[in-house]
Short mmCIF file of the N, C-alpha and C atoms (twelve columns), coordinates in Angstrom:
data_MODEL
# 
_entry.id   MODEL 
# 
loop_
_atom_site.group_PDB 
_atom_site.id 
_atom_site.type_symbol 
_atom_site.label_atom_id 
_atom_site.label_alt_id 
_atom_site.label_comp_id 
_atom_site.label_asym_id 
_atom_site.label_seq_id 
_atom_site.Cartn_x 
_atom_site.Cartn_y 
_atom_site.Cartn_z 
_atom_site.pdbx_PDB_model_num 
ATOM 1   N N  . UNK A 1   58.402 19.635 0.269  1 
ATOM 2   C CA . UNK A 1   57.065 20.176 0.134  1 
ATOM 3   C C  . UNK A 1   57.080 21.613 0.644  1 
ATOM 4   N N  . UNK A 2   56.423 22.502 -0.076 1 
ATOM 5   C CA . UNK A 2   56.353 23.901 0.361  1 
ATOM 6   C C  . UNK A 2   54.918 24.282 0.660  1 
ATOM 7   N N  . UNK A 3   54.785 25.341 1.420  1 
ATOM 8   C CA . UNK A 3   53.481 25.806 1.871  1 
ATOM 9   C C  . UNK A 3   53.498 27.321 1.814  1 
ATOM 10  N N  . UNK A 4   52.508 27.909 1.171  1 
ATOM 11  C CA . UNK A 4   52.518 29.357 0.996  1 
ATOM 12  C C  . UNK A 4   51.323 30.081 1.592  1 
ATOM 13  N N  . UNK A 5   50.244 29.384 1.962  1 
ATOM 14  C CA . UNK A 5   49.105 30.109 2.507  1 
ATOM 15  C C  . UNK A 5   48.068 29.204 3.146  1 
ATOM 16  N N  . UNK A 6   47.291 29.811 4.055  1 
ATOM 17  C CA . UNK A 6   46.110 29.171 4.615  1 
ATOM 18  C C  . UNK A 6   44.914 29.527 3.754  1 
ATOM 19  N N  . UNK A 7   43.864 28.778 3.897  1 
ATOM 20  C CA . UNK A 7   42.641 29.099 3.176  1 
ATOM 21  C C  . UNK A 7   41.939 30.250 3.897  1 
ATOM 22  N N  . UNK A 8   41.838 31.360 3.231  1 
ATOM 23  C CA . UNK A 8   41.227 32.555 3.820  1 
ATOM 24  C C  . UNK A 8   40.004 32.944 3.006  1 
ATOM 25  N N  . UNK A 9   39.071 33.594 3.674  1 
ATOM 26  C CA . UNK A 9   37.843 34.020 3.013  1 
ATOM 27  C C  . UNK A 9   37.320 35.248 3.734  1 
ATOM 28  N N  . UNK A 10  36.135 35.685 3.369  1 
ATOM 29  C CA . UNK A 10  35.556 36.848 4.048  1 
ATOM 30  C C  . UNK A 10  35.235 36.533 5.504  1 
ATOM 31  N N  . UNK A 11  35.105 35.248 5.855  1 
ATOM 32  C CA . UNK A 11  34.848 34.888 7.249  1 
ATOM 33  C C  . UNK A 11  36.110 34.423 7.971  1 
ATOM 34  N N  . UNK A 12  37.139 34.021 7.242  1 
ATOM 35  C CA . UNK A 12  38.420 33.628 7.835  1 
ATOM 36  C C  . UNK A 12  39.492 34.517 7.226  1 
ATOM 37  N N  . UNK A 13  39.662 35.679 7.806  1 
ATOM 38  C CA . UNK A 13  40.608 36.651 7.276  1 
ATOM 39  C C  . UNK A 13  42.024 36.284 7.681  1 
ATOM 40  N N  . UNK A 14  43.017 36.842 7.001  1 
ATOM 41  C CA . UNK A 14  44.390 36.412 7.224  1 
ATOM 42  C C  . UNK A 14  45.376 37.545 7.458  1 
ATOM 43  N N  . UNK A 15  46.538 37.137 7.892  1 
ATOM 44  C CA . UNK A 15  47.689 37.975 8.157  1 
ATOM 45  C C  . UNK A 15  48.725 37.648 7.088  1 
ATOM 46  N N  . UNK A 16  49.232 38.662 6.407  1 
ATOM 47  C CA . UNK A 16  50.205 38.450 5.334  1 
ATOM 48  C C  . UNK A 16  51.559 39.015 5.738  1 
ATOM 49  N N  . UNK A 17  52.593 38.205 5.588  1 
ATOM 50  C CA . UNK A 17  53.970 38.622 5.829  1 
ATOM 51  C C  . UNK A 17  54.602 38.834 4.454  1 
ATOM 52  N N  . UNK A 18  55.172 40.015 4.232  1 
ATOM 53  C CA . UNK A 18  55.680 40.387 2.911  1 
ATOM 54  C C  . UNK A 18  57.203 40.340 2.810  1 
ATOM 55  N N  . UNK A 19  57.663 39.976 1.629  1 
ATOM 56  C CA . UNK A 19  59.089 39.930 1.333  1 
ATOM 57  C C  . UNK A 19  59.683 41.339 1.249  1 
ATOM 58  N N  . UNK A 20  58.972 42.269 0.610  1 
ATOM 59  C CA . UNK A 20  59.463 43.640 0.441  1 
ATOM 60  C C  . UNK A 20  58.779 44.609 1.402  1 
ATOM 61  N N  . UNK A 21  59.372 45.787 1.541  1 
ATOM 62  C CA . UNK A 21  58.826 46.854 2.384  1 
ATOM 63  C C  . UNK A 21  57.642 47.525 1.695  1 
ATOM 64  N N  . UNK A 22  56.947 48.361 2.480  1 
ATOM 65  C CA . UNK A 22  55.844 49.161 1.937  1 
ATOM 66  C C  . UNK A 22  56.348 50.045 0.800  1 
ATOM 67  N N  . UNK A 23  55.525 50.221 -0.213 1 
ATOM 68  C CA . UNK A 23  55.833 51.188 -1.258 1 
ATOM 69  C C  . UNK A 23  55.550 52.580 -0.717 1 
ATOM 70  N N  . UNK A 24  55.999 53.600 -1.412 1 
ATOM 71  C CA . UNK A 24  55.801 54.965 -0.929 1 
ATOM 72  C C  . UNK A 24  54.332 55.386 -0.902 1 
ATOM 73  N N  . UNK A 25  53.448 54.592 -1.480 1 
ATOM 74  C CA . UNK A 25  52.017 54.894 -1.416 1 
ATOM 75  C C  . UNK A 25  51.345 54.173 -0.239 1 
ATOM 76  N N  . UNK A 26  52.136 53.501 0.608  1 
ATOM 77  C CA . UNK A 26  51.617 52.891 1.827  1 
ATOM 78  C C  . UNK A 26  51.005 51.516 1.682  1 
ATOM 79  N N  . UNK A 27  51.295 50.831 0.574  1 
ATOM 80  C CA . UNK A 27  50.778 49.477 0.372  1 
ATOM 81  C C  . UNK A 27  51.924 48.527 0.051  1 
ATOM 82  N N  . UNK A 28  51.661 47.237 0.229  1 
ATOM 83  C CA . UNK A 28  52.624 46.206 -0.140 1 
ATOM 84  C C  . UNK A 28  52.268 45.681 -1.519 1 
ATOM 85  N N  . UNK A 29  53.278 45.462 -2.330 1 
ATOM 86  C CA . UNK A 29  53.140 44.833 -3.637 1 
ATOM 87  C C  . UNK A 29  54.357 43.931 -3.805 1 
ATOM 88  N N  . UNK A 30  54.302 42.764 -3.178 1 
ATOM 89  C CA . UNK A 30  55.409 41.811 -3.296 1 
ATOM 90  C C  . UNK A 30  54.910 40.424 -2.915 1 
ATOM 91  N N  . UNK A 31  55.717 39.401 -3.171 1 
ATOM 92  C CA . UNK A 31  55.329 38.068 -2.719 1 
ATOM 93  C C  . UNK A 31  55.107 38.063 -1.205 1 
ATOM 94  N N  . UNK A 32  54.194 37.216 -0.759 1 
ATOM 95  C CA . UNK A 32  53.879 37.171 0.669  1 
ATOM 96  C C  . UNK A 32  53.597 35.739 1.107  1 
ATOM 97  N N  . UNK A 33  53.507 35.579 2.406  1 
ATOM 98  C CA . UNK A 33  53.098 34.333 3.051  1 
ATOM 99  C C  . UNK A 33  51.858 34.679 3.858  1 
ATOM 100 N N  . UNK A 34  50.791 33.919 3.694  1 
ATOM 101 C CA . UNK A 34  49.520 34.228 4.344  1 
ATOM 102 C C  . UNK A 34  49.189 33.148 5.375  1 
ATOM 103 N N  . UNK A 35  48.774 33.597 6.567  1 
ATOM 104 C CA . UNK A 35  48.409 32.670 7.630  1 
ATOM 105 C C  . UNK A 35  47.193 33.192 8.389  1 
ATOM 106 N N  . UNK A 36  46.485 32.283 9.033  1 
ATOM 107 C CA . UNK A 36  45.367 32.689 9.897  1 
ATOM 108 C C  . UNK A 36  45.520 32.064 11.285 1 
ATOM 109 N N  . UNK A 37  46.780 31.734 11.642 1 
ATOM 110 C CA . UNK A 37  47.009 31.107 12.947 1 
ATOM 111 C C  . UNK A 37  48.406 31.460 13.461 1 
ATOM 112 N N  . UNK A 38  48.705 31.030 14.676 1 
ATOM 113 C CA . UNK A 38  50.037 31.190 15.254 1 
ATOM 114 C C  . UNK A 38  50.996 30.262 14.519 1 
ATOM 115 N N  . UNK A 39  52.180 30.772 14.193 1 
ATOM 116 C CA . UNK A 39  53.213 29.990 13.515 1 
ATOM 117 C C  . UNK A 39  54.427 29.900 14.431 1 
ATOM 118 N N  . UNK A 40  54.724 28.705 14.958 1 
ATOM 119 C CA . UNK A 40  55.844 28.523 15.874 1 
ATOM 120 C C  . UNK A 40  57.190 28.745 15.202 1 
ATOM 121 N N  . UNK A 41  57.255 28.505 13.907 1 
ATOM 122 C CA . UNK A 41  58.490 28.737 13.158 1 
ATOM 123 C C  . UNK A 41  58.144 29.160 11.740 1 
ATOM 124 N N  . UNK A 42  58.731 30.258 11.290 1 
ATOM 125 C CA . UNK A 42  58.524 30.696 9.908  1 
ATOM 126 C C  . UNK A 42  59.297 29.826 8.918  1 
ATOM 127 N N  . UNK A 43  60.109 28.907 9.425  1 
ATOM 128 C CA . UNK A 43  60.790 27.957 8.552  1 
ATOM 129 C C  . UNK A 43  59.804 26.919 8.027  1 
ATOM 130 N N  . UNK A 44  58.871 26.489 8.881  1 
ATOM 131 C CA . UNK A 44  57.893 25.470 8.528  1 
ATOM 132 C C  . UNK A 44  57.795 24.450 9.637  1 
ATOM 133 N N  . UNK A 45  57.514 23.202 9.273  1 
ATOM 134 C CA . UNK A 45  57.364 22.163 10.283 1 
ATOM 135 C C  . UNK A 45  57.619 20.796 9.667  1 
ATOM 136 N N  . UNK A 46  57.818 19.800 10.524 1 
ATOM 137 C CA . UNK A 46  57.942 18.411 10.097 1 
ATOM 138 C C  . UNK A 46  56.601 17.728 10.310 1 
ATOM 139 N N  . UNK A 47  56.190 16.941 9.346  1 
ATOM 140 C CA . UNK A 47  54.877 16.303 9.339  1 
ATOM 141 C C  . UNK A 47  55.065 14.788 9.194  1 
ATOM 142 N N  . UNK A 48  54.499 14.024 10.117 1 
ATOM 143 C CA . UNK A 48  54.590 12.566 10.062 1 
ATOM 144 C C  . UNK A 48  53.561 12.017 9.083  1 
ATOM 145 N N  . UNK A 49  54.030 11.282 8.100  1 
ATOM 146 C CA . UNK A 49  53.150 10.629 7.128  1 
ATOM 147 C C  . UNK A 49  53.336 9.125  7.243  1 
ATOM 148 N N  . UNK A 50  52.567 8.369  6.506  1 
ATOM 149 C CA . UNK A 50  52.686 6.913  6.548  1 
ATOM 150 C C  . UNK A 50  54.048 6.438  6.034  1 
ATOM 151 N N  . UNK A 51  54.725 7.271  5.240  1 
ATOM 152 C CA . UNK A 51  56.054 6.899  4.732  1 
ATOM 153 C C  . UNK A 51  57.184 7.566  5.512  1 
ATOM 154 N N  . UNK A 52  56.865 8.174  6.643  1 
ATOM 155 C CA . UNK A 52  57.898 8.796  7.478  1 
ATOM 156 C C  . UNK A 52  57.714 10.297 7.605  1 
ATOM 157 N N  . UNK A 53  58.736 10.955 8.128  1 
ATOM 158 C CA . UNK A 53  58.680 12.397 8.332  1 
ATOM 159 C C  . UNK A 53  58.821 13.131 7.002  1 
ATOM 160 N N  . UNK A 54  58.004 14.159 6.832  1 
ATOM 161 C CA . UNK A 54  58.061 14.998 5.644  1 
ATOM 162 C C  . UNK A 54  58.243 16.436 6.095  1 
ATOM 163 N N  . UNK A 55  59.179 17.140 5.495  1 
ATOM 164 C CA . UNK A 55  59.402 18.538 5.821  1 
ATOM 165 C C  . UNK A 55  58.453 19.411 5.010  1 
ATOM 166 N N  . UNK A 56  57.783 20.327 5.685  1 
ATOM 167 C CA . UNK A 56  56.933 21.310 5.038  1 
ATOM 168 C C  . UNK A 56  57.603 22.655 5.272  1 
ATOM 169 N N  . UNK A 57  58.011 23.333 4.213  1 
ATOM 170 C CA . UNK A 57  58.740 24.589 4.341  1 
ATOM 171 C C  . UNK A 57  57.887 25.753 3.862  1 
ATOM 172 N N  . UNK A 58  57.866 26.822 4.659  1 
ATOM 173 C CA . UNK A 58  57.106 28.027 4.313  1 
ATOM 174 C C  . UNK A 58  57.920 28.886 3.354  1 
ATOM 175 N N  . UNK A 59  57.259 29.377 2.320  1 
ATOM 176 C CA . UNK A 59  57.930 30.255 1.370  1 
ATOM 177 C C  . UNK A 59  56.992 31.354 0.897  1 
ATOM 178 N N  . UNK A 60  57.599 32.425 0.402  1 
ATOM 179 C CA . UNK A 60  56.830 33.534 -0.166 1 
ATOM 180 C C  . UNK A 60  56.300 33.131 -1.532 1 
ATOM 181 N N  . UNK A 61  55.100 33.620 -1.858 1 
ATOM 182 C CA . UNK A 61  54.479 33.333 -3.141 1 
ATOM 183 C C  . UNK A 61  53.652 34.547 -3.559 1 
ATOM 184 N N  . UNK A 62  53.078 34.488 -4.729 1 
ATOM 185 C CA . UNK A 62  52.238 35.577 -5.227 1 
ATOM 186 C C  . UNK A 62  51.176 34.990 -6.138 1 
ATOM 187 N N  . UNK A 63  50.201 35.814 -6.488 1 
ATOM 188 C CA . UNK A 63  49.189 35.393 -7.449 1 
ATOM 189 C C  . UNK A 63  47.823 35.199 -6.824 1 
ATOM 190 N N  . UNK A 64  46.948 34.562 -7.557 1 
ATOM 191 C CA . UNK A 64  45.552 34.419 -7.150 1 
ATOM 192 C C  . UNK A 64  45.256 33.094 -6.478 1 
ATOM 193 N N  . UNK A 65  46.233 32.299 -6.145 1 
ATOM 194 C CA . UNK A 65  46.002 30.982 -5.603 1 
ATOM 195 C C  . UNK A 65  45.845 30.925 -4.102 1 
ATOM 196 N N  . UNK A 66  45.527 32.053 -3.472 1 
ATOM 197 C CA . UNK A 66  45.488 32.068 -2.024 1 
ATOM 198 C C  . UNK A 66  44.143 31.653 -1.437 1 
ATOM 199 N N  . UNK A 67  43.117 31.465 -2.245 1 
ATOM 200 C CA . UNK A 67  41.852 30.952 -1.750 1 
ATOM 201 C C  . UNK A 67  40.976 31.988 -1.075 1 
ATOM 202 N N  . UNK A 68  41.258 33.275 -1.270 1 
ATOM 203 C CA . UNK A 68  40.373 34.288 -0.718 1 
ATOM 204 C C  . UNK A 68  40.324 35.481 -1.653 1 
ATOM 205 N N  . UNK A 69  39.212 36.150 -1.663 1 
ATOM 206 C CA . UNK A 69  39.009 37.285 -2.561 1 
ATOM 207 C C  . UNK A 69  39.023 38.621 -1.834 1 
ATOM 208 N N  . UNK A 70  38.889 38.585 -0.517 1 
ATOM 209 C CA . UNK A 70  38.843 39.835 0.238  1 
ATOM 210 C C  . UNK A 70  40.212 40.500 0.214  1 
ATOM 211 N N  . UNK A 71  40.253 41.817 0.057  1 
ATOM 212 C CA . UNK A 71  41.543 42.506 -0.016 1 
ATOM 213 C C  . UNK A 71  42.227 42.609 1.340  1 
ATOM 214 N N  . UNK A 72  43.532 42.749 1.289  1 
ATOM 215 C CA . UNK A 72  44.309 43.061 2.474  1 
ATOM 216 C C  . UNK A 72  44.123 44.544 2.768  1 
ATOM 217 N N  . UNK A 73  44.487 45.018 3.957  1 
ATOM 218 C CA . UNK A 73  44.278 46.416 4.309  1 
ATOM 219 C C  . UNK A 73  44.882 47.399 3.306  1 
ATOM 220 N N  . UNK A 74  44.132 48.450 3.038  1 
ATOM 221 C CA . UNK A 74  44.580 49.580 2.224  1 
ATOM 222 C C  . UNK A 74  45.050 49.195 0.829  1 
ATOM 223 N N  . UNK A 75  44.574 48.083 0.303  1 
ATOM 224 C CA . UNK A 75  44.891 47.703 -1.063 1 
ATOM 225 C C  . UNK A 75  46.183 46.937 -1.267 1 
ATOM 226 N N  . UNK A 76  46.809 46.447 -0.201 1 
ATOM 227 C CA . UNK A 76  48.029 45.646 -0.369 1 
ATOM 228 C C  . UNK A 76  47.702 44.348 -1.100 1 
ATOM 229 N N  . UNK A 77  48.664 43.871 -1.905 1 
ATOM 230 C CA . UNK A 77  48.449 42.650 -2.676 1 
ATOM 231 C C  . UNK A 77  49.708 41.812 -2.705 1 
ATOM 232 N N  . UNK A 78  49.497 40.499 -2.752 1 
ATOM 233 C CA . UNK A 78  50.597 39.553 -2.920 1 
ATOM 234 C C  . UNK A 78  50.836 39.434 -4.421 1 
ATOM 235 N N  . UNK A 79  51.898 40.071 -4.894 1 
ATOM 236 C CA . UNK A 79  52.179 40.022 -6.322 1 
ATOM 237 C C  . UNK A 79  53.655 40.313 -6.575 1 
ATOM 238 N N  . UNK A 80  54.094 40.031 -7.786 1 
ATOM 239 C CA . UNK A 80  55.479 40.262 -8.155 1 
ATOM 240 C C  . UNK A 80  56.313 39.011 -7.964 1 
ATOM 241 N N  . UNK A 81  57.373 38.902 -8.720 1 
ATOM 242 C CA . UNK A 81  58.189 37.697 -8.694 1 
ATOM 243 C C  . UNK A 81  59.395 37.793 -7.774 1 
ATOM 244 N N  . UNK A 82  59.944 38.982 -7.568 1 
ATOM 245 C CA . UNK A 82  61.155 39.118 -6.769 1 
ATOM 246 C C  . UNK A 82  60.884 38.698 -5.329 1 
ATOM 247 N N  . UNK A 83  61.508 37.627 -4.889 1 
ATOM 248 C CA . UNK A 83  61.305 37.091 -3.544 1 
ATOM 249 C C  . UNK A 83  60.444 35.847 -3.518 1 
ATOM 250 N N  . UNK A 84  59.728 35.575 -4.588 1 
ATOM 251 C CA . UNK A 84  58.884 34.380 -4.638 1 
ATOM 252 C C  . UNK A 84  59.762 33.137 -4.552 1 
ATOM 253 N N  . UNK A 85  59.375 32.217 -3.671 1 
ATOM 254 C CA . UNK A 85  60.128 30.988 -3.481 1 
ATOM 255 C C  . UNK A 85  61.143 31.060 -2.354 1 
ATOM 256 N N  . UNK A 86  61.420 32.256 -1.835 1 
ATOM 257 C CA . UNK A 86  62.341 32.390 -0.715 1 
ATOM 258 C C  . UNK A 86  61.676 31.889 0.566  1 
ATOM 259 N N  . UNK A 87  62.488 31.430 1.492  1 
ATOM 260 C CA . UNK A 87  61.999 31.033 2.811  1 
ATOM 261 C C  . UNK A 87  61.421 32.242 3.532  1 
ATOM 262 N N  . UNK A 88  60.336 32.044 4.273  1 
ATOM 263 C CA . UNK A 88  59.735 33.142 5.037  1 
ATOM 264 C C  . UNK A 88  60.637 33.519 6.217  1 
ATOM 265 N N  . UNK A 89  61.264 32.507 6.838  1 
ATOM 266 C CA . UNK A 89  62.094 32.777 8.014  1 
ATOM 267 C C  . UNK A 89  63.277 33.670 7.643  1 
ATOM 268 N N  . UNK A 90  63.406 34.771 8.369  1 
ATOM 269 C CA . UNK A 90  64.509 35.726 8.241  1 
ATOM 270 C C  . UNK A 90  64.597 36.397 6.879  1 
ATOM 271 N N  . UNK A 91  63.457 36.543 6.187  1 
ATOM 272 C CA . UNK A 91  63.427 37.214 4.890  1 
ATOM 273 C C  . UNK A 91  62.282 38.206 4.750  1 
ATOM 274 N N  . UNK A 92  61.595 38.555 5.833  1 
ATOM 275 C CA . UNK A 92  60.429 39.438 5.737  1 
ATOM 276 C C  . UNK A 92  60.788 40.892 6.009  1 
ATOM 277 N N  . UNK A 93  60.068 41.787 5.331  1 
ATOM 278 C CA . UNK A 93  60.267 43.223 5.515  1 
ATOM 279 C C  . UNK A 93  59.047 43.912 6.110  1 
ATOM 280 N N  . UNK A 94  57.860 43.291 6.024  1 
ATOM 281 C CA . UNK A 94  56.663 43.937 6.538  1 
ATOM 282 C C  . UNK A 94  55.496 42.982 6.631  1 
ATOM 283 N N  . UNK A 95  54.361 43.521 7.102  1 
ATOM 284 C CA . UNK A 95  53.166 42.689 7.269  1 
ATOM 285 C C  . UNK A 95  51.903 43.517 7.083  1 
ATOM 286 N N  . UNK A 96  50.860 42.837 6.641  1 
ATOM 287 C CA . UNK A 96  49.549 43.435 6.453  1 
ATOM 288 C C  . UNK A 96  48.540 42.555 7.180  1 
ATOM 289 N N  . UNK A 97  47.767 43.150 8.081  1 
ATOM 290 C CA . UNK A 97  46.863 42.356 8.899  1 
ATOM 291 C C  . UNK A 97  45.412 42.533 8.465  1 
ATOM 292 N N  . UNK A 98  44.910 41.577 7.703  1 
ATOM 293 C CA . UNK A 98  43.511 41.554 7.298  1 
ATOM 294 C C  . UNK A 98  42.633 40.777 8.259  1 
ATOM 295 N N  . UNK A 99  43.228 40.231 9.324  1 
ATOM 296 C CA . UNK A 99  42.514 39.459 10.336 1 
ATOM 297 C C  . UNK A 99  41.782 40.404 11.289 1 
ATOM 298 N N  . UNK A 100 40.782 39.891 11.980 1 
ATOM 299 C CA . UNK A 100 40.063 40.695 12.982 1 
ATOM 300 C C  . UNK A 100 40.845 40.768 14.291 1 
ATOM 301 N N  . UNK A 101 41.881 39.952 14.427 1 
ATOM 302 C CA . UNK A 101 42.707 39.943 15.634 1 
ATOM 303 C C  . UNK A 101 44.114 40.429 15.315 1 
ATOM 304 N N  . UNK A 102 44.782 40.999 16.318 1 
ATOM 305 C CA . UNK A 102 46.155 41.439 16.153 1 
ATOM 306 C C  . UNK A 102 47.078 40.238 16.002 1 
ATOM 307 N N  . UNK A 103 48.226 40.462 15.363 1 
ATOM 308 C CA . UNK A 103 49.272 39.441 15.217 1 
ATOM 309 C C  . UNK A 103 50.589 40.045 15.669 1 
ATOM 310 N N  . UNK A 104 51.493 39.191 16.152 1 
ATOM 311 C CA . UNK A 104 52.840 39.615 16.517 1 
ATOM 312 C C  . UNK A 104 53.854 38.841 15.703 1 
ATOM 313 N N  . UNK A 105 54.912 39.527 15.296 1 
ATOM 314 C CA . UNK A 105 56.047 38.901 14.628 1 
ATOM 315 C C  . UNK A 105 57.196 38.909 15.634 1 
ATOM 316 N N  . UNK A 106 57.882 37.764 15.773 1 
ATOM 317 C CA . UNK A 106 58.940 37.600 16.779 1 
ATOM 318 C C  . UNK A 106 60.297 37.337 16.136 1 
ATOM 319 N N  . UNK A 107 61.338 37.702 16.859 1 
ATOM 320 C CA . UNK A 107 62.723 37.493 16.437 1 
ATOM 321 C C  . UNK A 107 63.100 36.010 16.459 1 
ATOM 322 N N  . UNK A 108 62.667 35.290 17.487 1 
ATOM 323 C CA . UNK A 108 63.005 33.874 17.643 1 
ATOM 324 C C  . UNK A 108 61.788 32.984 17.385 1 
ATOM 325 N N  . UNK A 109 62.058 31.719 17.140 1 
ATOM 326 C CA . UNK A 109 60.984 30.730 17.016 1 
ATOM 327 C C  . UNK A 109 60.252 30.580 18.345 1 
ATOM 328 N N  . UNK A 110 59.068 29.999 18.294 1 
ATOM 329 C CA . UNK A 110 58.230 29.756 19.472 1 
ATOM 330 C C  . UNK A 110 57.872 31.035 20.214 1 
ATOM 331 N N  . UNK A 111 57.666 32.117 19.466 1 
ATOM 332 C CA . UNK A 111 57.192 33.396 19.994 1 
ATOM 333 C C  . UNK A 111 58.086 33.912 21.131 1 
ATOM 334 N N  . UNK A 112 59.372 34.019 20.861 1 
ATOM 335 C CA . UNK A 112 60.347 34.481 21.838 1 
ATOM 336 C C  . UNK A 112 61.100 35.697 21.304 1 
ATOM 337 N N  . UNK A 113 61.605 36.496 22.224 1 
ATOM 338 C CA . UNK A 113 62.475 37.619 21.879 1 
ATOM 339 C C  . UNK A 113 61.717 38.870 21.470 1 
ATOM 340 N N  . UNK A 114 62.440 39.772 20.853 1 
ATOM 341 C CA . UNK A 114 61.874 41.042 20.383 1 
ATOM 342 C C  . UNK A 114 60.666 40.757 19.502 1 
ATOM 343 N N  . UNK A 115 59.630 41.581 19.648 1 
ATOM 344 C CA . UNK A 115 58.439 41.397 18.808 1 
ATOM 345 C C  . UNK A 115 57.844 42.729 18.414 1 
ATOM 346 N N  . UNK A 116 56.981 42.668 17.413 1 
ATOM 347 C CA . UNK A 116 56.225 43.827 16.941 1 
ATOM 348 C C  . UNK A 116 54.792 43.379 16.751 1 
ATOM 349 N N  . UNK A 117 53.858 44.139 17.297 1 
ATOM 350 C CA . UNK A 117 52.435 43.841 17.134 1 
ATOM 351 C C  . UNK A 117 51.903 44.596 15.923 1 
ATOM 352 N N  . UNK A 118 51.256 43.867 15.027 1 
ATOM 353 C CA . UNK A 118 50.601 44.451 13.858 1 
ATOM 354 C C  . UNK A 118 49.098 44.397 14.132 1 
ATOM 355 N N  . UNK A 119 48.512 45.562 14.327 1 
ATOM 356 C CA . UNK A 119 47.088 45.617 14.665 1 
ATOM 357 C C  . UNK A 119 46.211 45.260 13.473 1 
ATOM 358 N N  . UNK A 120 45.005 44.812 13.782 1 
ATOM 359 C CA . UNK A 120 44.028 44.495 12.755 1 
ATOM 360 C C  . UNK A 120 43.829 45.708 11.845 1 
ATOM 361 N N  . UNK A 121 43.880 45.481 10.541 1 
ATOM 362 C CA . UNK A 121 43.672 46.544 9.570  1 
ATOM 363 C C  . UNK A 121 44.908 47.358 9.234  1 
ATOM 364 N N  . UNK A 122 46.067 46.984 9.762  1 
ATOM 365 C CA . UNK A 122 47.281 47.782 9.561  1 
ATOM 366 C C  . UNK A 122 48.227 47.171 8.535  1 
ATOM 367 N N  . UNK A 123 48.931 48.036 7.829  1 
ATOM 368 C CA . UNK A 123 50.074 47.699 6.980  1 
ATOM 369 C C  . UNK A 123 51.283 48.327 7.648  1 
ATOM 370 N N  . UNK A 124 52.322 47.530 7.957  1 
ATOM 371 C CA . UNK A 124 53.495 48.092 8.617  1 
ATOM 372 C C  . UNK A 124 54.769 47.418 8.145  1 
ATOM 373 N N  . UNK A 125 55.822 48.232 7.990  1 
ATOM 374 C CA . UNK A 125 57.155 47.669 7.822  1 
ATOM 375 C C  . UNK A 125 57.582 47.097 9.156  1 
ATOM 376 N N  . UNK A 126 58.399 46.061 9.129  1 
ATOM 377 C CA . UNK A 126 58.944 45.531 10.375 1 
ATOM 378 C C  . UNK A 126 59.994 46.502 10.922 1 
ATOM 379 N N  . UNK A 127 60.082 46.566 12.244 1 
ATOM 380 C CA . UNK A 127 61.085 47.408 12.876 1 
ATOM 381 C C  . UNK A 127 62.468 46.873 12.516 1 
ATOM 382 N N  . UNK A 128 63.500 47.714 12.654 1 
ATOM 383 C CA . UNK A 128 64.858 47.342 12.250 1 
ATOM 384 C C  . UNK A 128 65.321 46.034 12.887 1 
ATOM 385 N N  . UNK A 129 64.956 45.791 14.145 1 
ATOM 386 C CA . UNK A 129 65.389 44.572 14.844 1 
ATOM 387 C C  . UNK A 129 64.758 43.302 14.265 1 
ATOM 388 N N  . UNK A 130 63.664 43.445 13.528 1 
ATOM 389 C CA . UNK A 130 62.958 42.278 12.976 1 
ATOM 390 C C  . UNK A 130 63.069 42.146 11.458 1 
ATOM 391 N N  . UNK A 131 63.453 43.216 10.771 1 
ATOM 392 C CA . UNK A 131 63.528 43.144 9.313  1 
ATOM 393 C C  . UNK A 131 64.578 42.106 8.924  1 
ATOM 394 N N  . UNK A 132 64.142 41.104 8.172  1 
ATOM 395 C CA . UNK A 132 64.975 39.964 7.777  1 
ATOM 396 C C  . UNK A 132 65.506 39.191 8.978  1 
ATOM 397 N N  . UNK A 133 64.826 39.295 10.102 1 
ATOM 398 C CA . UNK A 133 65.162 38.560 11.335 1 
ATOM 399 C C  . UNK A 133 63.876 38.054 11.997 1 
ATOM 400 N N  . UNK A 134 62.947 37.578 11.217 1 
ATOM 401 C CA . UNK A 134 61.653 37.093 11.697 1 
ATOM 402 C C  . UNK A 134 61.670 35.574 11.782 1 
ATOM 403 N N  . UNK A 135 61.279 35.026 12.933 1 
ATOM 404 C CA . UNK A 135 61.330 33.565 13.067 1 
ATOM 405 C C  . UNK A 135 59.998 32.930 13.441 1 
ATOM 406 N N  . UNK A 136 59.041 33.708 13.958 1 
ATOM 407 C CA . UNK A 136 57.737 33.147 14.314 1 
ATOM 408 C C  . UNK A 136 56.725 34.270 14.412 1 
ATOM 409 N N  . UNK A 137 55.454 33.893 14.556 1 
ATOM 410 C CA . UNK A 137 54.386 34.886 14.705 1 
ATOM 411 C C  . UNK A 137 53.268 34.284 15.550 1 
ATOM 412 N N  . UNK A 138 52.449 35.171 16.109 1 
ATOM 413 C CA . UNK A 138 51.347 34.724 16.955 1 
ATOM 414 C C  . UNK A 138 50.081 35.482 16.614 1 
ATOM 415 N N  . UNK A 139 48.981 34.760 16.555 1 
ATOM 416 C CA . UNK A 139 47.652 35.372 16.436 1 
ATOM 417 C C  . UNK A 139 47.174 35.611 17.844 1 
ATOM 418 N N  . UNK A 140 46.925 36.862 18.194 1 
ATOM 419 C CA . UNK A 140 46.562 37.212 19.573 1 
ATOM 420 C C  . UNK A 140 45.073 37.120 19.825 1 
# 
């Protein structure tokens, strides 16, 4: 089972992690993973069901199926096929924060190690230590 986004709206804004870096015009145009909460692991999680444990894996996606119409900062959009379906863990190049709260991207799972804070309303490439080395994130 895969998971690509939380339900976001004008009242529940989200943080998008992008597969590709910012374009030279300062916006993201690539598949993304959207969340509105702290993520202990960008790999995903195990979920107990009545038939046993089920793995839920986070992956990059694109298109209009994200459940929100409000734009990401500065016109960034989740679109394009290159990177769609890839695991979010250790494959991200940047982030766009449409949430009212800051978010941090971490090198290790469970919000450990080197991190970068993405302020509300910002589009940023990940620093060299985190580019394709992202394992978790936190909503501050």
